[in-house]
Amino acid sequence: SISVPAKLELKMFIDYLKRKTPVKIKKYLGYAYSLLPPKVQAGKSFWETMHFLQESQWWSKEDLEAYQIQHLERLLKHAYAYVPYYRRLFDERGLRPGDIQDFNDLKKIPYLTKDIVRNNTEDMKAENFSHSQIIPITTSGTTGGPMRFYVDKNALDREWAFMLMQWARIGYQFGDKRVILRGGTVGTAVDGHFWDYDPKNRSLILSSHRMSNELLPAYVNKIRKYK
């Protein structure tokens, strides 16, 4: 059997190839990726977040609020020290992170809107993160226009842990088949292609943008065939 370090090296190698290869080849790499053990596929950030969620779901209301305040303080200090937009925002209002003592004090900070993010995207990048540590995210624009922002590379693993934790309540297990039906388009508007397959996550991806009375039977047949 492959040792854990060797498995991790294989994961890094596959990740590197996925970034550097054409889309068609990426799918075959996805099949290779799916053969790795779940603990290696998901990565450290995913499992740390999953373990935290499994433990914290039983915390009392008081413990949860104490945890939230503690991390709110850390977030505010980080934002003021390293994020140009928030440093400017605080200075313009004569505020310091220590002025926010509880959730009510958050009213001193204006709501963050999509327009603010669009107009200050680069100033919202934390200065203590290198370019290699962050990735750009673009929303689909279903509630308006698309929006671009940045997250650290571990954010998607943490988000996946939150999603799987919720799905596990109704029986989903890591590696189970999934059908994804949401705003992302598949193929082109000309070819009429309404589905794709993600072997890495065992996901049949269906485009909600292509749904029509004529195509609905094909959607149903595709889901049934995938079981």
CSV table of C-alpha atoms in Angstrom, one decimal:
chain,number,residue,atom,x,y,z
A,1,SER,CA,0.0,0.0,0.0
A,2,ILE,CA,1.1,3.6,-0.5
A,3,SER,CA,2.3,5.4,2.6
A,4,VAL,CA,0.5,8.6,3.7
A,5,PRO,CA,3.3,11.0,2.6
A,6,ALA,CA,3.4,9.3,-0.8
A,7,LYS,CA,-0.4,9.7,-1.1
A,8,LEU,CA,-0.1,13.4,-0.3
A,9,GLU,CA,2.7,13.8,-2.9
A,10,LEU,CA,0.4,12.1,-5.5
A,11,LYS,CA,-2.4,14.5,-4.6
A,12,MET,CA,-0.1,17.5,-5.0
A,13,PHE,CA,1.1,16.1,-8.4
A,14,ILE,CA,-2.5,15.6,-9.6
A,15,ASP,CA,-3.5,19.1,-8.4
A,16,TYR,CA,-0.5,20.5,-10.4
A,17,LEU,CA,-1.4,18.6,-13.5
A,18,LYS,CA,-5.1,19.7,-13.3
A,19,ARG,CA,-4.0,23.4,-13.3
A,20,LYS,CA,-1.7,22.9,-16.3
A,21,THR,CA,-3.7,20.6,-18.6
A,22,PRO,CA,-6.6,21.1,-21.1
A,23,VAL,CA,-10.2,20.5,-19.9
A,24,LYS,CA,-10.5,17.0,-21.5
A,25,ILE,CA,-7.4,15.7,-19.9
A,26,LYS,CA,-8.5,17.2,-16.5
A,27,LYS,CA,-11.4,14.8,-16.5
A,28,TYR,CA,-9.1,11.8,-16.7
A,29,LEU,CA,-7.1,13.3,-13.9
A,30,GLY,CA,-10.3,13.6,-12.0
A,31,TYR,CA,-10.8,9.8,-12.3
A,32,ALA,CA,-7.3,9.3,-10.9
A,33,TYR,CA,-8.1,11.7,-8.1
A,34,SER,CA,-11.2,9.8,-7.1
A,35,LEU,CA,-9.1,6.7,-6.4
A,36,LEU,CA,-7.3,8.4,-3.6
A,37,PRO,CA,-8.5,7.8,0.0
A,38,PRO,CA,-11.1,10.3,1.3
A,39,LYS,CA,-8.7,11.7,3.9
A,40,VAL,CA,-6.2,12.5,1.2
A,41,GLN,CA,-8.8,13.8,-1.3
A,42,ALA,CA,-10.3,16.4,1.0
A,43,GLY,CA,-7.1,17.7,2.7
A,44,LYS,CA,-6.2,19.0,6.1
A,45,SER,CA,-8.4,22.0,6.2
A,46,PHE,CA,-11.5,20.0,5.3
A,47,TRP,CA,-11.0,17.4,8.1
A,48,GLU,CA,-10.1,20.0,10.7
A,49,THR,CA,-13.3,21.9,9.9
A,50,MET,CA,-15.3,18.8,9.9
A,51,HIS,CA,-14.0,17.7,13.3
A,52,PHE,CA,-14.7,21.2,14.7
A,53,LEU,CA,-18.3,21.1,13.4
A,54,GLN,CA,-19.0,17.7,14.8
A,55,GLU,CA,-17.8,18.9,18.2
A,56,SER,CA,-19.3,22.4,18.2
A,57,GLN,CA,-22.8,21.3,17.2
A,58,TRP,CA,-23.4,20.3,20.8
A,59,TRP,CA,-22.1,23.5,22.4
A,60,SER,CA,-24.4,25.6,24.5
A,61,LYS,CA,-25.7,29.0,23.3
A,62,GLU,CA,-23.3,30.7,25.7
A,63,ASP,CA,-20.3,28.7,24.4
A,64,LEU,CA,-21.2,29.5,20.8
A,65,GLU,CA,-21.5,33.2,21.5
A,66,ALA,CA,-18.2,33.3,23.4
A,67,TYR,CA,-16.5,31.6,20.4
A,68,GLN,CA,-18.1,34.0,18.0
A,69,ILE,CA,-16.9,37.1,20.0
A,70,GLN,CA,-13.4,35.7,20.3
A,71,HIS,CA,-13.1,35.1,16.5
A,72,LEU,CA,-14.8,38.4,15.7
A,73,GLU,CA,-12.1,40.2,17.7
A,74,ARG,CA,-9.4,38.3,15.7
A,75,LEU,CA,-11.1,39.1,12.4
A,76,LEU,CA,-11.4,42.8,13.2
A,77,LYS,CA,-7.7,43.0,14.2
A,78,HIS,CA,-6.7,41.2,11.1
A,79,ALA,CA,-8.8,43.4,8.8
A,80,TYR,CA,-7.5,46.6,10.3
A,81,ALA,CA,-3.9,45.4,10.2
A,82,TYR,CA,-3.8,43.9,6.7
A,83,VAL,CA,-6.8,44.8,4.6
A,84,PRO,CA,-6.5,48.3,3.1
A,85,TYR,CA,-10.3,48.8,2.6
A,86,TYR,CA,-11.1,48.1,6.2
A,87,ARG,CA,-8.2,50.1,7.5
A,88,ARG,CA,-9.4,53.1,5.5
A,89,LEU,CA,-13.0,52.5,6.6
A,90,PHE,CA,-12.0,52.4,10.3
A,91,ASP,CA,-9.8,55.5,10.1
A,92,GLU,CA,-12.5,57.5,8.3
A,93,ARG,CA,-14.8,56.8,11.2
A,94,GLY,CA,-12.3,57.2,14.0
A,95,LEU,CA,-12.6,53.6,15.0
A,96,ARG,CA,-10.2,50.9,16.2
A,97,PRO,CA,-10.9,47.2,16.3
A,98,GLY,CA,-11.2,47.4,20.1
A,99,ASP,CA,-14.2,49.7,19.7
A,100,ILE,CA,-16.3,46.7,18.6
A,101,GLN,CA,-17.0,44.8,21.8
A,102,ASP,CA,-20.2,42.9,20.9
A,103,PHE,CA,-22.6,42.3,18.0
A,104,ASN,CA,-24.5,45.5,18.6
A,105,ASP,CA,-21.3,47.5,18.0
A,106,LEU,CA,-21.1,46.1,14.5
A,107,LYS,CA,-23.7,48.7,13.6
A,108,LYS,CA,-20.8,51.2,13.6
A,109,ILE,CA,-19.5,49.5,10.5
A,110,PRO,CA,-21.6,50.0,7.3
A,111,TYR,CA,-23.1,47.0,5.5
A,112,LEU,CA,-20.9,45.5,2.8
A,113,THR,CA,-22.6,45.6,-0.6
A,114,LYS,CA,-21.8,44.1,-4.0
A,115,ASP,CA,-21.0,47.5,-5.4
A,116,ILE,CA,-18.5,48.2,-2.6
A,117,VAL,CA,-16.8,44.8,-3.3
A,118,ARG,CA,-16.7,45.6,-7.1
A,119,ASN,CA,-15.2,49.0,-6.5
A,120,ASN,CA,-12.6,47.9,-3.9
A,121,THR,CA,-11.8,44.4,-5.0
A,122,GLU,CA,-8.0,44.8,-4.8
A,123,ASP,CA,-8.1,46.8,-1.6
A,124,MET,CA,-10.0,43.9,0.0
A,125,LYS,CA,-7.0,41.5,-0.4
A,126,ALA,CA,-5.2,40.9,2.8
A,127,GLU,CA,-1.6,42.1,2.5
A,128,ASN,CA,-0.2,39.2,4.6
A,129,PHE,CA,-1.4,36.7,1.9
A,130,SER,CA,0.8,36.1,-1.1
A,131,HIS,CA,-0.6,35.8,-4.6
A,132,SER,CA,-0.1,32.0,-4.5
A,133,GLN,CA,-2.2,31.7,-1.4
A,134,ILE,CA,-5.4,33.1,-2.8
A,135,ILE,CA,-7.8,32.3,-5.7
A,136,PRO,CA,-10.3,34.5,-7.5
A,137,ILE,CA,-14.0,33.6,-7.2
A,138,THR,CA,-16.7,34.9,-9.6
A,139,THR,CA,-20.4,34.5,-8.7
A,140,SER,CA,-22.9,33.5,-11.4
A,141,GLY,CA,-24.8,36.7,-11.1
A,142,THR,CA,-28.2,35.2,-10.5
A,143,THR,CA,-29.2,38.1,-8.2
A,144,GLY,CA,-27.8,40.8,-10.5
A,145,GLY,CA,-24.4,41.1,-12.2
A,146,PRO,CA,-21.5,38.7,-11.5
A,147,MET,CA,-19.1,39.6,-8.7
A,148,ARG,CA,-15.4,38.9,-8.3
A,149,PHE,CA,-13.6,38.5,-5.0
A,150,TYR,CA,-10.8,36.5,-3.5
A,151,VAL,CA,-10.6,33.7,-1.0
A,152,ASP,CA,-7.6,31.8,0.5
A,153,LYS,CA,-7.1,28.4,-1.0
A,154,ASN,CA,-8.4,26.5,2.0
A,155,ALA,CA,-11.7,28.4,2.0
A,156,LEU,CA,-13.3,26.0,-0.5
A,157,ASP,CA,-12.3,23.0,1.6
A,158,ARG,CA,-13.9,24.6,4.7
A,159,GLU,CA,-17.0,25.4,2.7
A,160,TRP,CA,-17.3,21.8,1.5
A,161,ALA,CA,-17.0,20.6,5.2
A,162,PHE,CA,-20.0,22.8,6.1
A,163,MET,CA,-22.0,21.4,3.2
A,164,LEU,CA,-21.2,17.8,3.9
A,165,MET,CA,-22.0,18.2,7.6
A,166,GLN,CA,-25.5,19.4,6.6
A,167,TRP,CA,-26.0,16.6,4.0
A,168,ALA,CA,-24.7,14.0,6.5
A,169,ARG,CA,-27.8,14.7,8.6
A,170,ILE,CA,-30.0,13.1,5.8
A,171,GLY,CA,-27.6,10.2,5.0
A,172,TYR,CA,-25.0,11.6,2.6
A,173,GLN,CA,-21.5,10.1,3.0
A,174,PHE,CA,-18.2,11.3,1.6
A,175,GLY,CA,-17.9,9.9,-2.0
A,176,ASP,CA,-21.6,9.2,-2.6
A,177,LYS,CA,-22.9,10.1,-6.0
A,178,ARG,CA,-24.5,13.5,-6.5
A,179,VAL,CA,-26.6,15.3,-9.0
A,180,ILE,CA,-25.9,19.1,-9.2
A,181,LEU,CA,-28.6,21.3,-10.6
A,182,ARG,CA,-27.9,25.0,-10.4
A,183,GLY,CA,-27.1,28.2,-12.3
A,184,GLY,CA,-23.8,27.2,-13.9
A,185,THR,CA,-24.0,26.6,-17.7
A,186,VAL,CA,-22.7,23.4,-19.3
A,187,GLY,CA,-21.4,23.4,-22.9
A,188,THR,CA,-22.5,26.1,-25.3
A,189,ALA,CA,-25.9,27.6,-26.2
A,190,VAL,CA,-25.5,26.1,-29.7
A,191,ASP,CA,-24.8,22.5,-29.0
A,192,GLY,CA,-27.8,22.0,-26.6
A,193,HIS,CA,-25.6,20.1,-24.2
A,194,PHE,CA,-27.2,20.2,-20.7
A,195,TRP,CA,-25.0,18.0,-18.6
A,196,ASP,CA,-21.4,17.2,-17.7
A,197,TYR,CA,-19.6,14.8,-15.3
A,198,ASP,CA,-17.1,15.6,-12.5
A,199,PRO,CA,-15.4,12.3,-11.7
A,200,LYS,CA,-13.4,13.8,-8.9
A,201,ASN,CA,-16.6,14.5,-6.9
A,202,ARG,CA,-18.7,11.8,-8.6
A,203,SER,CA,-21.1,14.5,-9.6
A,204,LEU,CA,-23.5,14.6,-12.6
A,205,ILE,CA,-23.8,18.4,-13.3
A,206,LEU,CA,-27.1,19.6,-14.9
A,207,SER,CA,-27.6,23.1,-16.2
A,208,SER,CA,-30.7,24.8,-14.9
A,209,HIS,CA,-30.3,27.4,-17.8
A,210,ARG,CA,-31.1,24.7,-20.4
A,211,MET,CA,-34.3,23.4,-18.7
A,212,SER,CA,-37.4,23.4,-21.0
A,213,ASN,CA,-40.5,21.4,-21.4
A,214,GLU,CA,-38.9,19.6,-24.4
A,215,LEU,CA,-35.7,18.8,-22.5
A,216,LEU,CA,-37.2,17.8,-19.1
A,217,PRO,CA,-37.6,14.1,-20.1
A,218,ALA,CA,-34.0,14.0,-21.1
A,219,TYR,CA,-33.0,15.4,-17.7
A,220,VAL,CA,-35.1,12.8,-15.9
A,221,ASN,CA,-33.6,10.0,-18.0
A,222,LYS,CA,-30.1,11.2,-17.3
A,223,ILE,CA,-30.7,11.2,-13.6
A,224,ARG,CA,-32.2,7.8,-13.6
A,225,LYS,CA,-29.4,6.4,-15.7
A,226,TYR,CA,-26.9,7.8,-13.2
A,227,LYS,CA,-28.9,6.2,-10.4
